[in-house]
mmCIF file of C-alpha atoms in Angstrom:
data_model
loop_
_atom_site.group_PDB
_atom_site.id
_atom_site.type_symbol
_atom_site.label_atom_id
_atom_site.label_comp_id
_atom_site.label_asym_id
_atom_site.label_seq_id
_atom_site.Cartn_x
_atom_site.Cartn_y
_atom_site.Cartn_z
ATOM 1 C CA GLU A 564 96.084 105.394 93.715
ATOM 2 C CA ALA A 565 98.630 103.556 91.606
ATOM 3 C CA GLY A 566 101.874 102.581 93.273
ATOM 4 C CA VAL A 567 105.394 102.654 91.928
ATOM 5 C CA THR A 568 105.702 100.637 88.737
ATOM 6 C CA GLN A 569 108.829 99.141 87.236
ATOM 7 C CA SER A 570 109.604 97.491 83.923
ATOM 8 C CA PRO A 571 110.577 94.982 82.842
ATOM 9 C CA THR A 572 109.953 92.510 85.660
ATOM 10 C CA HIS A 573 112.779 90.286 84.460
ATOM 11 C CA LEU A 574 115.758 90.976 82.222
ATOM 12 C CA ILE A 575 118.386 88.554 80.970
ATOM 13 C CA LYS A 576 121.594 89.916 79.477
ATOM 14 C CA THR A 577 125.079 88.673 78.733
ATOM 15 C CA ARG A 578 128.351 90.098 80.014
ATOM 16 C CA GLY A 579 129.342 93.342 78.299
ATOM 17 C CA GLN A 580 125.828 94.256 77.225
ATOM 18 C CA GLN A 581 123.840 97.236 78.447
ATOM 19 C CA ALA A 582 120.638 97.089 80.513
ATOM 20 C CA THR A 583 117.932 99.740 80.826
ATOM 21 C CA LEU A 584 115.468 99.602 83.697
ATOM 22 C CA ARG A 585 112.456 101.894 84.018
ATOM 23 C CA CYS A 586 110.481 103.292 86.924
ATOM 24 C CA SER A 587 107.302 105.331 87.195
ATOM 25 C CA PRO A 588 106.738 107.029 90.550
ATOM 26 C CA ILE A 589 103.547 107.541 92.481
ATOM 27 C CA SER A 590 101.620 110.488 91.098
ATOM 28 C CA GLY A 591 102.748 113.690 92.782
ATOM 29 C CA HIS A 592 106.131 112.320 93.874
ATOM 30 C CA THR A 593 109.112 114.120 92.392
ATOM 31 C CA SER A 594 111.902 112.021 93.938
ATOM 32 C CA VAL A 595 112.994 108.646 92.622
ATOM 33 C CA TYR A 596 115.553 106.389 94.295
ATOM 34 C CA TRP A 597 117.289 103.304 92.942
ATOM 35 C CA TYR A 598 118.595 100.444 95.094
ATOM 36 C CA GLN A 599 120.369 97.199 94.309
ATOM 37 C CA GLN A 600 119.507 94.033 96.222
ATOM 38 C CA ALA A 601 122.155 91.486 95.398
ATOM 39 C CA LEU A 602 122.093 88.038 96.942
ATOM 40 C CA GLY A 603 123.836 88.097 100.281
ATOM 41 C CA LEU A 604 124.669 91.803 100.078
ATOM 42 C CA GLY A 605 121.477 93.370 101.288
ATOM 43 C CA LEU A 606 120.042 96.588 99.935
ATOM 44 C CA GLN A 607 122.490 99.160 98.611
ATOM 45 C CA PHE A 608 121.622 102.720 97.601
ATOM 46 C CA LEU A 609 122.452 103.500 93.981
ATOM 47 C CA LEU A 610 121.037 106.867 92.900
ATOM 48 C CA TRP A 611 118.592 109.587 93.888
ATOM 49 C CA TYR A 612 116.872 111.894 91.408
ATOM 50 C CA ASP A 613 114.692 114.845 92.264
ATOM 51 C CA GLU A 614 113.168 117.389 89.905
ATOM 52 C CA GLY A 615 115.264 116.000 87.065
ATOM 53 C CA GLU A 616 118.599 116.317 88.848
ATOM 54 C CA GLU A 617 120.885 113.701 90.385
ATOM 55 C CA ARG A 618 120.972 114.544 94.122
ATOM 56 C CA ASN A 619 123.051 111.754 95.588
ATOM 57 C CA ARG A 620 124.920 108.692 94.431
ATOM 58 C CA GLY A 621 125.968 105.527 96.179
ATOM 59 C CA ASN A 622 129.300 103.764 95.996
ATOM 60 C CA PHE A 623 128.886 102.281 92.526
ATOM 61 C CA PRO A 624 131.072 102.641 89.415
ATOM 62 C CA PRO A 625 130.195 105.194 86.707
ATOM 63 C CA ARG A 626 128.808 102.492 84.433
ATOM 64 C CA PHE A 627 125.714 102.728 86.625
ATOM 65 C CA SER A 628 123.902 105.855 85.503
ATOM 66 C CA GLY A 629 120.422 107.133 85.073
ATOM 67 C CA ARG A 630 118.180 110.030 84.416
ATOM 68 C CA GLN A 631 114.832 111.463 85.367
ATOM 69 C CA PHE A 632 112.371 112.720 82.807
ATOM 70 C CA PRO A 633 110.076 115.773 83.016
ATOM 71 C CA ASN A 634 107.182 113.510 84.064
ATOM 72 C CA TYR A 635 109.414 112.294 86.972
ATOM 73 C CA SER A 636 109.762 108.772 85.617
ATOM 74 C CA SER A 637 113.299 107.455 85.657
ATOM 75 C CA GLU A 638 115.682 105.128 83.866
ATOM 76 C CA LEU A 639 118.605 103.240 85.305
ATOM 77 C CA ASN A 640 121.274 102.259 82.802
ATOM 78 C CA VAL A 641 123.960 99.722 83.493
ATOM 79 C CA ASN A 642 126.724 99.566 80.897
ATOM 80 C CA ALA A 643 129.318 96.869 80.333
ATOM 81 C CA LEU A 644 127.378 94.366 82.431
ATOM 82 C CA GLU A 645 129.306 92.079 84.756
ATOM 83 C CA LEU A 646 128.164 88.829 86.336
ATOM 84 C CA GLU A 647 127.999 90.457 89.769
ATOM 85 C CA ASP A 648 125.440 92.967 88.489
ATOM 86 C CA SER A 649 122.860 90.170 88.723
ATOM 87 C CA ALA A 650 120.416 91.435 91.347
ATOM 88 C CA LEU A 651 116.963 92.755 92.075
ATOM 89 C CA TYR A 652 116.859 96.477 91.275
ATOM 90 C CA LEU A 653 114.299 98.368 93.290
ATOM 91 C CA CYS A 654 112.950 101.798 92.594
ATOM 92 C CA ALA A 655 111.276 103.937 95.231
ATOM 93 C CA SER A 656 109.429 107.212 94.991
ATOM 94 C CA SER A 657 109.063 109.687 97.773
ATOM 95 C CA HIS A 658 107.378 112.761 99.029
ATOM 96 C CA GLU A 659 108.703 112.143 102.546
ATOM 97 C CA THR A 660 108.564 108.362 102.959
ATOM 98 C CA GLN A 661 109.963 106.057 100.282
ATOM 99 C CA TYR A 662 107.538 103.644 98.649
ATOM 100 C CA PHE A 663 108.971 100.824 96.622
ATOM 101 C CA GLY A 664 108.049 99.199 93.357
ATOM 102 C CA PRO A 665 108.098 95.432 92.741
ATOM 103 C CA GLY A 666 111.602 95.514 91.240
ATOM 104 C CA THR A 667 113.345 94.349 88.098
ATOM 105 C CA ARG A 668 115.285 91.121 88.391
ATOM 106 C CA LEU A 669 118.403 91.351 86.223
ATOM 107 C CA LEU A 670 120.332 88.217 85.379
ATOM 108 C CA VAL A 671 123.697 88.552 83.691
ATOM 109 C CA LEU A 672 125.008 85.406 82.011
ATOM 110 C CA GLY B 1454 128.859 106.898 108.383
ATOM 111 C CA ASN B 1455 125.366 105.668 109.055
ATOM 112 C CA SER B 1456 124.742 102.023 109.783
ATOM 113 C CA VAL B 1457 121.919 99.727 110.879
ATOM 114 C CA THR B 1458 122.420 96.428 112.673
ATOM 115 C CA GLN B 1459 119.622 93.884 112.881
ATOM 116 C CA MET B 1460 119.343 90.764 114.905
ATOM 117 C CA GLU B 1461 120.573 87.846 112.888
ATOM 118 C CA GLY B 1462 118.088 85.346 111.642
ATOM 119 C CA PRO B 1463 116.485 83.301 110.560
ATOM 120 C CA VAL B 1464 113.795 83.486 113.205
ATOM 121 C CA THR B 1465 111.350 80.592 113.405
ATOM 122 C CA LEU B 1466 108.205 80.867 115.530
ATOM 123 C CA SER B 1467 104.952 79.061 116.057
ATOM 124 C CA GLU B 1468 101.706 80.820 115.251
ATOM 125 C CA GLU B 1469 100.532 83.168 118.050
ATOM 126 C CA ALA B 1470 104.042 83.486 119.501
ATOM 127 C CA PHE B 1471 105.514 86.843 120.499
ATOM 128 C CA LEU B 1472 107.951 88.405 118.049
ATOM 129 C CA THR B 1473 110.888 90.710 118.671
ATOM 130 C CA ILE B 1474 113.411 91.673 116.004
ATOM 131 C CA ASN B 1475 116.166 93.862 117.364
ATOM 132 C CA CYS B 1476 117.488 96.864 115.445
ATOM 133 C CA THR B 1477 120.141 99.357 116.494
ATOM 134 C CA TYR B 1478 121.575 102.212 114.481
ATOM 135 C CA THR B 1479 124.444 104.633 114.195
ATOM 136 C CA ALA B 1480 123.779 108.015 112.648
ATOM 137 C CA THR B 1481 125.366 111.424 112.699
ATOM 138 C CA GLY B 1482 122.141 113.410 112.906
ATOM 139 C CA TYR B 1483 118.563 112.795 113.916
ATOM 140 C CA PRO B 1484 117.349 110.153 111.497
ATOM 141 C CA SER B 1485 113.910 108.904 110.683
ATOM 142 C CA LEU B 1486 113.528 105.160 111.264
ATOM 143 C CA PHE B 1487 111.565 102.595 109.274
ATOM 144 C CA TRP B 1488 110.619 98.949 109.132
ATOM 145 C CA TYR B 1489 110.002 97.466 105.700
ATOM 146 C CA VAL B 1490 108.760 93.967 104.906
ATOM 147 C CA GLN B 1491 109.531 91.911 101.810
ATOM 148 C CA TYR B 1492 107.326 88.955 100.933
ATOM 149 C CA PRO B 1493 108.749 86.260 98.648
ATOM 150 C CA GLY B 1494 109.236 87.493 95.085
ATOM 151 C CA GLU B 1495 108.055 91.015 95.854
ATOM 152 C CA GLY B 1496 109.437 94.478 96.493
ATOM 153 C CA LEU B 1497 109.545 96.218 99.862
ATOM 154 C CA GLN B 1498 106.432 97.366 101.659
ATOM 155 C CA LEU B 1499 106.536 100.035 104.333
ATOM 156 C CA LEU B 1500 105.434 98.481 107.621
ATOM 157 C CA LEU B 1501 105.850 101.407 110.012
ATOM 158 C CA LYS B 1502 107.946 104.469 110.708
ATOM 159 C CA ALA B 1503 108.955 106.947 113.406
ATOM 160 C CA THR B 1504 110.452 110.344 112.766
ATOM 161 C CA LYS B 1505 111.599 111.525 116.187
ATOM 162 C CA ALA B 1506 112.648 110.219 119.574
ATOM 163 C CA ASP B 1507 109.962 108.410 121.622
ATOM 164 C CA ASP B 1508 107.643 108.148 118.615
ATOM 165 C CA LYS B 1509 105.906 104.787 118.318
ATOM 166 C CA GLY B 1510 105.131 103.472 114.856
ATOM 167 C CA SER B 1511 102.433 100.830 114.527
ATOM 168 C CA ASN B 1512 100.669 98.928 111.777
ATOM 169 C CA LYS B 1513 98.937 95.529 111.401
ATOM 170 C CA GLY B 1514 99.728 94.636 115.019
ATOM 171 C CA PHE B 1515 103.422 95.459 114.680
ATOM 172 C CA GLU B 1516 104.987 98.170 116.835
ATOM 173 C CA ALA B 1517 108.379 99.845 117.210
ATOM 174 C CA THR B 1518 109.480 102.722 119.436
ATOM 175 C CA TYR B 1519 112.249 105.164 118.492
ATOM 176 C CA ARG B 1520 114.666 105.044 121.463
ATOM 177 C CA LYS B 1521 117.326 107.717 121.086
ATOM 178 C CA GLU B 1522 119.076 106.883 124.347
ATOM 179 C CA THR B 1523 119.732 103.298 123.229
ATOM 180 C CA THR B 1524 119.776 104.084 119.471
ATOM 181 C CA SER B 1525 117.267 101.301 118.901
ATOM 182 C CA PHE B 1526 114.063 100.630 116.996
ATOM 183 C CA HIS B 1527 113.044 97.083 117.881
ATOM 184 C CA LEU B 1528 110.102 95.527 116.047
ATOM 185 C CA GLU B 1529 107.489 93.668 118.110
ATOM 186 C CA LYS B 1530 104.240 91.824 117.537
ATOM 187 C CA GLY B 1531 102.211 90.163 120.224
ATOM 188 C CA SER B 1532 100.865 87.245 118.184
ATOM 189 C CA VAL B 1533 102.354 86.313 114.829
ATOM 190 C CA GLN B 1534 100.495 84.598 112.008
ATOM 191 C CA VAL B 1535 101.712 82.325 109.224
ATOM 192 C CA SER B 1536 101.066 85.204 106.824
ATOM 193 C CA ASP B 1537 103.740 87.272 108.638
ATOM 194 C CA SER B 1538 106.445 85.018 107.201
ATOM 195 C CA ALA B 1539 108.708 87.370 105.252
ATOM 196 C CA VAL B 1540 112.004 89.250 105.404
ATOM 197 C CA TYR B 1541 112.008 92.325 107.653
ATOM 198 C CA PHE B 1542 114.358 95.260 107.089
ATOM 199 C CA CYS B 1543 115.145 98.049 109.513
ATOM 200 C CA ALA B 1544 116.245 101.281 107.842
ATOM 201 C CA LEU B 1545 117.154 104.855 108.618
ATOM 202 C CA ARG B 1546 117.057 108.054 106.615
ATOM 203 C CA ASP B 1547 119.424 110.764 107.712
ATOM 204 C CA ALA B 1548 118.173 114.308 108.047
ATOM 205 C CA GLY B 1549 121.079 115.905 106.220
ATOM 206 C CA GLY B 1550 124.707 115.767 105.151
ATOM 207 C CA THR B 1551 126.079 113.574 102.418
ATOM 208 C CA SER B 1552 123.720 110.745 103.377
ATOM 209 C CA TYR B 1553 120.672 112.929 102.954
ATOM 210 C CA GLY B 1554 117.707 111.280 101.308
ATOM 211 C CA LYS B 1555 118.950 107.741 100.959
ATOM 212 C CA LEU B 1556 117.844 104.854 103.121
ATOM 213 C CA THR B 1557 120.480 102.817 104.942
ATOM 214 C CA PHE B 1558 119.249 99.277 105.546
ATOM 215 C CA GLY B 1559 120.039 96.541 107.980
ATOM 216 C CA GLN B 1560 120.874 93.131 106.585
ATOM 217 C CA GLY B 1561 117.338 91.827 106.913
ATOM 218 C CA THR B 1562 115.831 89.181 109.199
ATOM 219 C CA ILE B 1563 114.035 86.175 107.758
ATOM 220 C CA LEU B 1564 110.938 85.274 109.768
ATOM 221 C CA THR B 1565 109.196 81.935 109.330
ATOM 222 C CA VAL B 1566 105.987 81.243 111.228
ATOM 223 C CA HIS B 1567 104.711 77.657 111.464
ATOM 224 C CA PRO B 1568 101.061 76.723 112.094
#
C-alpha cells in the first residue's frame, strides 16, 4: 500500500513569492494534516482538512492557506513568503492514526 | 492548552545499552499518545502508540506505557543499535475540544548510538 506522498521534495523561492506544496494521502484516508518543522522550533500544527473542509487551524497567519480536493489530496499555499517560512513542511493522512509523508523542504532566500 | 515535555538531549549511548527517553504531558481530556521517529533527511515514522491509560505500545523492541497517574509515556528499549540513531518525538492527540485532531509534539530528543 502506498504511503503519503508529497511534492516537490525541495522548493526554493525568494521573499514575497508564493509557494504551493502538494500532498496525496494514503488510499482510504479522508483527513489530511499539515505541519511545519522549522529549525529549532519543533513541529507545529498548521491545518487539518477532512472531507474537503477545513476542520482546525494552528496559530499561523492567513497567508498560510490550503484546500482539499474531491480525491482527498491537498495543497498548502504560502503567500508573501518570508525568510522565516524556510522549513520542512510535513503532511500526514489519517483514519485514526496520523501517517506522515517525507516532507517538502522550502527554502526562502 | 495541551503540551508535551520530553527529556532534553542529545542522548549518546553505546550499542546494546538501555535507553529511556522521558515524556510527560498536559492535556485537558483523555488523549492518545504516540512516539514518532525521524531518521536524517526523512519524514516522521510512527513508532508506537497507546490510546488509553495502562495501555502499552510496542514495536521493534521499543516500549512505552500510558501512565495517567503520572501523565507520562516514557520510551524504553533494552538494547539499542546503531541503526536506532534518530530524533524521537513524543506526541499527543486530544480527544475533543479546540485541539481535536491535531498532534501536539514534544521538542524531540536526538539519539546517537555508537558501535
